[in-house]
Short mmCIF file of C-alpha atoms in Angstrom, two decimals:
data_model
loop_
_atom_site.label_atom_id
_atom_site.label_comp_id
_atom_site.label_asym_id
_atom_site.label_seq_id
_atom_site.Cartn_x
_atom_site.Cartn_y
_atom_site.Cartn_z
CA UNK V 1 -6.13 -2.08 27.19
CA UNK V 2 -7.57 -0.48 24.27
CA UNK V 3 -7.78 3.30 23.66
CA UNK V 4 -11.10 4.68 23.63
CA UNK V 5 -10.57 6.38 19.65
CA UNK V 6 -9.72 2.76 18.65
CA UNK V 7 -13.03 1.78 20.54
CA UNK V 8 -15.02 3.90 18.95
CA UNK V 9 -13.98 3.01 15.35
CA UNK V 10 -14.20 -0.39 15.89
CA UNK V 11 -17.93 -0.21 17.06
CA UNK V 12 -19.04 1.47 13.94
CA UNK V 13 -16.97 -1.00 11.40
CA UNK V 14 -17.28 -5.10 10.26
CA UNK V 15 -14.26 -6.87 12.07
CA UNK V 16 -12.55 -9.77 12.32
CA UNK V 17 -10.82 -11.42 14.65
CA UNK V 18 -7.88 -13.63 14.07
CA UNK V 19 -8.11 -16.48 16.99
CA UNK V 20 -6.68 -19.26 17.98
CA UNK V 21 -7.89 -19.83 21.50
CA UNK V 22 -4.09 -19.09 22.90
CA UNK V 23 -4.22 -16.50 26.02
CA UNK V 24 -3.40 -13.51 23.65
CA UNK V 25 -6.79 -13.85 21.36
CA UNK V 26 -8.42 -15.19 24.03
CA UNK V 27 -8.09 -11.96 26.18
CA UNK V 28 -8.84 -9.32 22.83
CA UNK V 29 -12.15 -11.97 22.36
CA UNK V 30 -13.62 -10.65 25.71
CA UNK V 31 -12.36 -7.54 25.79
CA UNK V 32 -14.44 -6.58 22.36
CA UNK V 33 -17.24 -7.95 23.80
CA UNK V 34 -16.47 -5.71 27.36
CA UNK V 35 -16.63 -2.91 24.73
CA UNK V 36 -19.46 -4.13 23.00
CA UNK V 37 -17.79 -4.40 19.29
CA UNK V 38 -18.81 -6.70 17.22
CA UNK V 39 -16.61 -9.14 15.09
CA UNK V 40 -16.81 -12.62 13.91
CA UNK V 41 -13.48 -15.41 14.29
CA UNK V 42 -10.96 -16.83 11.89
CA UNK V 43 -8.91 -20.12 12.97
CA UNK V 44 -6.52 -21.80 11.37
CA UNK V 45 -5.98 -25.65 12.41
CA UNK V 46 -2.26 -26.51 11.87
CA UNK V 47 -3.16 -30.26 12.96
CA UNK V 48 0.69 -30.32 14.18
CA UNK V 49 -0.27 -31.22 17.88
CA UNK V 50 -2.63 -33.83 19.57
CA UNK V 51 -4.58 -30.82 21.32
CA UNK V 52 -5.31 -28.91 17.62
CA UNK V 53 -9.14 -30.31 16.65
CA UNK V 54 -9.95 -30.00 19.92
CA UNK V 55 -9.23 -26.03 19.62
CA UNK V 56 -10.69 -25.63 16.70
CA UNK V 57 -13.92 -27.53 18.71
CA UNK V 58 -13.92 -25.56 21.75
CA UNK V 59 -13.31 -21.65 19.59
CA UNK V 60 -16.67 -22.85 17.34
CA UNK V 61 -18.63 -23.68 20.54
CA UNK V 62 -17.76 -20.11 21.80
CA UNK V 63 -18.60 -18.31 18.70
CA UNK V 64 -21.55 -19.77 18.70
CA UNK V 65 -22.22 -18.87 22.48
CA UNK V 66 -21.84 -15.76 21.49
CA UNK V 67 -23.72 -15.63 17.99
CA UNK V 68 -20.36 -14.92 16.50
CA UNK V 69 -19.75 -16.09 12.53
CA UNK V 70 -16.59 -18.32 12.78
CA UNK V 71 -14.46 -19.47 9.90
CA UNK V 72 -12.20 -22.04 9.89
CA UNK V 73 -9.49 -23.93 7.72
CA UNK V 74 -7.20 -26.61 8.09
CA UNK V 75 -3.34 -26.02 6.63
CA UNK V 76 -1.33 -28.39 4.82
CA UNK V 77 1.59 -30.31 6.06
CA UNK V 78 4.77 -28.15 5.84
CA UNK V 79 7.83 -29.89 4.94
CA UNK V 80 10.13 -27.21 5.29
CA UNK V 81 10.72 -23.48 6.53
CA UNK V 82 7.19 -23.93 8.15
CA UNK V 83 7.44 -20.65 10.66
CA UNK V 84 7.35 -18.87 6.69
CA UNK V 85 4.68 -20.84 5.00
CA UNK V 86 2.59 -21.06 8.09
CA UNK V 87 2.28 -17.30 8.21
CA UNK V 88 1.64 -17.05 4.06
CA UNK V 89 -1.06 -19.21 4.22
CA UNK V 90 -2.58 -17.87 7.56
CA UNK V 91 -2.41 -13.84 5.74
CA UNK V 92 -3.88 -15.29 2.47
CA UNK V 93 -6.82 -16.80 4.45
CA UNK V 94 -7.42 -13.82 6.56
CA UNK V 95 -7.14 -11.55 3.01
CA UNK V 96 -9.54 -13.71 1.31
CA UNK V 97 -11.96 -14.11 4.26
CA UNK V 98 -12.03 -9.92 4.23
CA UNK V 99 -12.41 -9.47 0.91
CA UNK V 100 -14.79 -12.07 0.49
CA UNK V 101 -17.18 -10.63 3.11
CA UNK V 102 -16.31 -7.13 2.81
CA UNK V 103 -14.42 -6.69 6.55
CA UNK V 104 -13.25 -3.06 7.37
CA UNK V 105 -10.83 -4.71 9.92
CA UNK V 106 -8.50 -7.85 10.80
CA UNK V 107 -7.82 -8.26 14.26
CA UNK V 108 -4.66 -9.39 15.33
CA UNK V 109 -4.10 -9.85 19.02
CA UNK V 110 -0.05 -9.42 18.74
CA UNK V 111 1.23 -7.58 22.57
CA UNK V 112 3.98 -5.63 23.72
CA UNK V 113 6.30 -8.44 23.64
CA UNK V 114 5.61 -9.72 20.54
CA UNK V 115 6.80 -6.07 18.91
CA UNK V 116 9.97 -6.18 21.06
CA UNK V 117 10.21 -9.85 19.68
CA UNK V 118 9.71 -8.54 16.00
CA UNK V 119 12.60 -5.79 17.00
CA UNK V 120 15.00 -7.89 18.16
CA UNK V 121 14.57 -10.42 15.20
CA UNK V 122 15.50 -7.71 12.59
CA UNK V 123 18.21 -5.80 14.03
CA UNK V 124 20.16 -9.42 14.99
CA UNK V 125 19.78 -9.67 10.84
CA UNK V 126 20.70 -6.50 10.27
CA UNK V 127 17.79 -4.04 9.48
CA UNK V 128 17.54 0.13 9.06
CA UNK V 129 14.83 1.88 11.02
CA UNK V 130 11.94 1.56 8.61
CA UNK V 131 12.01 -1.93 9.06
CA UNK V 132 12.74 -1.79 12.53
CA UNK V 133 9.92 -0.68 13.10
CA UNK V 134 7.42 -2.35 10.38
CA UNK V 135 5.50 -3.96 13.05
CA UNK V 136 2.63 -1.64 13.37
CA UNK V 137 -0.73 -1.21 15.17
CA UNK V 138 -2.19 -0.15 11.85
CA UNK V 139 -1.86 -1.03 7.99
CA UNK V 140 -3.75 -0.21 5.06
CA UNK V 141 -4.09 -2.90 2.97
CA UNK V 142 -6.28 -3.46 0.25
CA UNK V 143 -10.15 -3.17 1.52
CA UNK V 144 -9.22 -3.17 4.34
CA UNK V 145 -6.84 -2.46 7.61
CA UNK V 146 -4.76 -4.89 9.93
CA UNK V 147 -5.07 -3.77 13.58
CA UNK V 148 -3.52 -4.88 16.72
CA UNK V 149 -5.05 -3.54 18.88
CA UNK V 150 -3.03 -4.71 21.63
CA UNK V 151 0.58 -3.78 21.01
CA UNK V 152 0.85 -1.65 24.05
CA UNK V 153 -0.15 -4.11 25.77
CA UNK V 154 2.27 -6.71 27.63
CA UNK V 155 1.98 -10.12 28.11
CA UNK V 156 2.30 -9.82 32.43
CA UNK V 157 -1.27 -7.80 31.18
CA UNK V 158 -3.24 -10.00 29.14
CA UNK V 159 -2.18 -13.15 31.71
CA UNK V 160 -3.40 -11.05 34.09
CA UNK V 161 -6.56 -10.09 32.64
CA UNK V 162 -7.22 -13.77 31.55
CA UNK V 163 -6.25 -14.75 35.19
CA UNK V 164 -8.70 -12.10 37.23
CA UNK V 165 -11.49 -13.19 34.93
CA UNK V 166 -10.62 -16.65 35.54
CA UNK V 167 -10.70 -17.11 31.56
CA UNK V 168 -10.11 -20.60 29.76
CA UNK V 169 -7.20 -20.37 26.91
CA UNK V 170 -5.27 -23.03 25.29
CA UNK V 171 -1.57 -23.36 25.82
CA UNK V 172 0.31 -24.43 21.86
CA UNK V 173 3.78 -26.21 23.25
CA UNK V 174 5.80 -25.36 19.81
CA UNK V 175 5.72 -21.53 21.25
CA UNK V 176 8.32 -23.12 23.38
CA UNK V 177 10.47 -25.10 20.94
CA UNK V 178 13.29 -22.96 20.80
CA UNK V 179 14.85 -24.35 17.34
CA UNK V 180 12.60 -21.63 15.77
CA UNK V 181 14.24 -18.24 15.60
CA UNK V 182 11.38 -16.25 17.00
CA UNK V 183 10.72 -18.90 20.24
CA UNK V 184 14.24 -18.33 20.62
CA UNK V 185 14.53 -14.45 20.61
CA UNK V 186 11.69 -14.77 23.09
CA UNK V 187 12.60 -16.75 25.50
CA UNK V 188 16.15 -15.99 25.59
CA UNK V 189 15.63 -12.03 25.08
CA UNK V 190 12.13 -10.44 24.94
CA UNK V 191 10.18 -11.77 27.62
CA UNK V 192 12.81 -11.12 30.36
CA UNK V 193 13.55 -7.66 28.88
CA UNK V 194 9.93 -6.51 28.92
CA UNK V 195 9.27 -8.09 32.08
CA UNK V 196 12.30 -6.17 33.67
CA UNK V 197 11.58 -2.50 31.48
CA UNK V 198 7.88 -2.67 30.53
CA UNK V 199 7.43 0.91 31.00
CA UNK V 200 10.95 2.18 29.34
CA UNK V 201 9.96 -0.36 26.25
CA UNK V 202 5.92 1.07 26.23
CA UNK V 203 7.53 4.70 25.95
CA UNK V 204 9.95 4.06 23.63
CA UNK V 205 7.79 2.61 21.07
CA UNK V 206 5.38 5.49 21.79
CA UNK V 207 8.65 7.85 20.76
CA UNK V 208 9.91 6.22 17.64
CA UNK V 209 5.71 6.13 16.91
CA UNK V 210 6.28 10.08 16.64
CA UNK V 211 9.85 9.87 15.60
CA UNK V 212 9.19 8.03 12.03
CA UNK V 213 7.14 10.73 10.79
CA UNK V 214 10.45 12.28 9.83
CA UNK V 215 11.77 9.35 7.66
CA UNK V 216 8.30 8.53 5.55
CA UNK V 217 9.01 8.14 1.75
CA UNK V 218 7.26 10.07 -1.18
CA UNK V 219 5.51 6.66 -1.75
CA UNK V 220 2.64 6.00 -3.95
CA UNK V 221 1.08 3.06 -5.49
CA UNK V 222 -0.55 2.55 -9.06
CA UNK V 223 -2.02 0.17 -10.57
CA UNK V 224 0.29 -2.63 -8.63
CA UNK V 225 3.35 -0.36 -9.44
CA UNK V 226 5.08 1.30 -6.14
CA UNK V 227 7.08 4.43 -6.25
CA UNK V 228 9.39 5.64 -3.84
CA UNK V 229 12.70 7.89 -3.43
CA UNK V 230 15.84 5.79 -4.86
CA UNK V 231 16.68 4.61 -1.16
CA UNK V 232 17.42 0.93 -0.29
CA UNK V 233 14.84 0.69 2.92
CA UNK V 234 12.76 2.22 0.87
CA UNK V 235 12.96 -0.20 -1.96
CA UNK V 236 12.98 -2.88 0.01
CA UNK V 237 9.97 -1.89 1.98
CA UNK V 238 8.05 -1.73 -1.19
CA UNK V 239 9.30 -5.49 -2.43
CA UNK V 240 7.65 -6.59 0.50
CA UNK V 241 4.55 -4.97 -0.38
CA UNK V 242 4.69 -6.88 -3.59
CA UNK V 243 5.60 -10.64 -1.90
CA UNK V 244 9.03 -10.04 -1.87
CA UNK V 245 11.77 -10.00 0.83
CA UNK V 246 14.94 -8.55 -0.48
CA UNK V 247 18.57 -10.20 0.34
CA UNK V 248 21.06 -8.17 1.37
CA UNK V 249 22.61 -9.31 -2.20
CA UNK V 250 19.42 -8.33 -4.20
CA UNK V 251 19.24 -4.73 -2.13
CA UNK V 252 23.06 -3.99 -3.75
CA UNK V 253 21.08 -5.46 -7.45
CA UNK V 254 18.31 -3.07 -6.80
CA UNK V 255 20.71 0.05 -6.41
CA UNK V 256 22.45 -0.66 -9.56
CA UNK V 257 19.76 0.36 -11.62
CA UNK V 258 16.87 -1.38 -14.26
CA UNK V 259 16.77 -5.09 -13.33
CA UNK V 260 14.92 -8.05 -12.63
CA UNK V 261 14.78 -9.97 -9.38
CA UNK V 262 14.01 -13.54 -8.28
CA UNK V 263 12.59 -13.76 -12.39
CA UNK V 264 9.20 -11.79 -11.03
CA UNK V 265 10.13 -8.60 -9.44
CA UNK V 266 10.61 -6.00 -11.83
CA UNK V 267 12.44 -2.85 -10.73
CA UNK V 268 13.59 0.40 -12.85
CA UNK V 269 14.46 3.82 -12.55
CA UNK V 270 12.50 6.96 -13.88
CA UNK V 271 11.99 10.22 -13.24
CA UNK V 272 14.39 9.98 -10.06
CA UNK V 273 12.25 7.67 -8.38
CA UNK V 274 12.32 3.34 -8.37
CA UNK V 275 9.35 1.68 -9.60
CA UNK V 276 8.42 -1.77 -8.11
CA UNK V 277 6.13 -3.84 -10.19
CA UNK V 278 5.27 -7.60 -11.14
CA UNK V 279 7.44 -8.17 -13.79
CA UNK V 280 5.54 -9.56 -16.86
CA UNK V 281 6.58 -9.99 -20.85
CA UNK V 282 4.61 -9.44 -23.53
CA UNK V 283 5.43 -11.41 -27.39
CA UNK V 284 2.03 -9.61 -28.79
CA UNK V 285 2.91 -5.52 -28.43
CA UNK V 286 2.05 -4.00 -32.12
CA UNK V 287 4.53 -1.85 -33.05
CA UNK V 288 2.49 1.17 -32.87
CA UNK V 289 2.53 0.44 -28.90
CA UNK V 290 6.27 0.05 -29.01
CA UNK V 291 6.54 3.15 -30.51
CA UNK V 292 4.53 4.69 -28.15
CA UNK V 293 6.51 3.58 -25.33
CA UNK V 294 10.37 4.11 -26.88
CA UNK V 295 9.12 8.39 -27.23
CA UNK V 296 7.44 8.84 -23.97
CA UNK V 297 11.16 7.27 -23.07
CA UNK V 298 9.18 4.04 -20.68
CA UNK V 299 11.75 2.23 -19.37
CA UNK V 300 11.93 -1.00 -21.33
CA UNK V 301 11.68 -3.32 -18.29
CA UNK V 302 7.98 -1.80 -17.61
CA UNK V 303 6.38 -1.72 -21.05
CA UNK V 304 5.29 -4.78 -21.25
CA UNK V 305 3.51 -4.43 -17.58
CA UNK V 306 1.88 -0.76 -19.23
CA UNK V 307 0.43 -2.82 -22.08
CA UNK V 308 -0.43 -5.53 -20.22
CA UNK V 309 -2.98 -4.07 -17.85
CA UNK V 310 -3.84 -1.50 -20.46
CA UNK V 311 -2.37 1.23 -18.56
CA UNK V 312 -2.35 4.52 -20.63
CA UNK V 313 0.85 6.05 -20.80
CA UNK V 314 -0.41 9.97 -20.24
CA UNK V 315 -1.97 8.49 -16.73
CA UNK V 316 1.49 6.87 -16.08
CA UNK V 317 3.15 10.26 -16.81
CA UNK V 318 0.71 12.51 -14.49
CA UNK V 319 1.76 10.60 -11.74
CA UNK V 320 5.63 12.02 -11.66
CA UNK V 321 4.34 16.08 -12.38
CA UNK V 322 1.88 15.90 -9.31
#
């Protein structure tokens, strides 16, 4: 289920493993051991059904079986939009945890299914390749990489798997409550699709894989400042880099020109290229600084960033004759 390159980078890196006990982590838990890779666990405990502590119970007994490290947390109560801050505060544990303890690698034990899912999801909303197809078995982020390792994967494969090892995993019931959008796309959609063309949707993936090499943008990141070709997927894809998921309204903002959106994302225009950056103000900048800014010709939205985090404006300016 996992490729024997992936296998061997694994065994010679620190990794964690994102688990919850369901029949997806469940099946990538024993297959790293199979392979002999080490990693430790990271739960999250919801508390939003009767069978949650005892989860959380049961995946601490088997990292300690297994002399694994396990972390665990327990989330607030969400109000409102909870499939959204669910998965912020689940990403922001898992970043911390990494960081913390100096990971190479978070685990994520997403399948075939789930990508189709994820593909389905955006294109009902309207979405352009890029983002199509921003559901990836690999990205860099910083310190460290998310994998998933089991994207090619399907779900028939990891139930069978669980099933032939005769493997104890926890079932969560709101996976079936359709009044979220994703529950919805799968049971109505994905599943029975994949199920029906698992091979057709395994090789397509493995196409567009090779495909998107043609449509990668001159991006580069500096100092919490992204830089990309004046595109709208493009722009977008670097707001959500920064925390931000652009409206189709904001995108049209974006392409307008300099501008501020949502009061913290700061965008501008120089050089032929967008920059994407936290927008910030500054009421201290000495006029010298000002000075320096209004003949090197800074856009006046990002000055206040420069000076900020001390940023010297010559660096700034190597970046666009590279």
């Amino acid at each position: 289920m996992i490729n024997e390159k992936l296998i061997l980078s694994l065994k010679k890196e620190k990794n964690l493993l994102a688990f919850s006990y369901g029949s997806d982590s469940c099946a990538l838990f024993f297959i790293l051991l199979k392979h002999e890779i080490n990693f430790d666990l990271a739960l999250i405990n919801y508390g939003v059904r009767a069978s949650s502590d005892e989860e959380e119970d049961c995946a601490r007994k088997l990292a300690l079986k297994f002399n694994k490290k396990f972390y665990s947390t327990k989330a607030p109560i969400f109000t409102s939009n909870f499939e959204k801050n669910a998965r912020d505060f689940r990403y922001k544990f898992f970043d911390e945890l990494c960081k913390k303890h100096k990971y190479d690698n978070l685990l994520l034990a997403h399948n075939l299914n789930d990508r189709l899912e994820w593909f389905l999801m955006q294109f009902s909303r309207g979405a352009g390749v890029l983002e199509l197809y921003d559901f990836k078995d690999c990205k860099q982020m910083q310190g460290y990489k998310i994998l998933r390792p089991l994207l090619f994967t399907s779900k028939r494969e990891i139930l069978g798997f669980l099933k032939e090892n005769e493997l104890k995993f926890f079932h969560d019931e709101s996976n079936d409550d359709e009044r979220y959008f994703r529950n919805y796309i799968r049971k109505k959609y994905s599943n029975s699709f994949v199920q029906e063309f698992e091979s057709g949707v395994k090789k397509s993936f493995s196409y567009i894989e090779k495909d998107l090499e043609f449509f990668k943008a001159d991006e580069k990141e500096f100092c919490g400042i992204y830089i990309c070709d004046i595109r709208e997927n493009f722009i977008a894809k670097c707001a959500k880099k920064l925390g931000f998921v652009l409206s189709t309204k904001q995108r049209k903002e974006a392409l307008k020109g300099d501008c501020v959106i949502s009061k913290d994302l700061g965008l501008c225009y120089f050089k032929n290229k967008a920059l994407l950056f936290k927008y910030e103000k500054s009421e201290k900048m000495p006029k010298t600084a000002r000075e320096e800014f209004r003949k090197a010709k800074i856009p006046p939205l990002l000055r206040a960033y420069l000076y900020n985090k001390q940023i010297k404006i010559d660096e700034f300016l190597a970046l666009f004759t590279l």
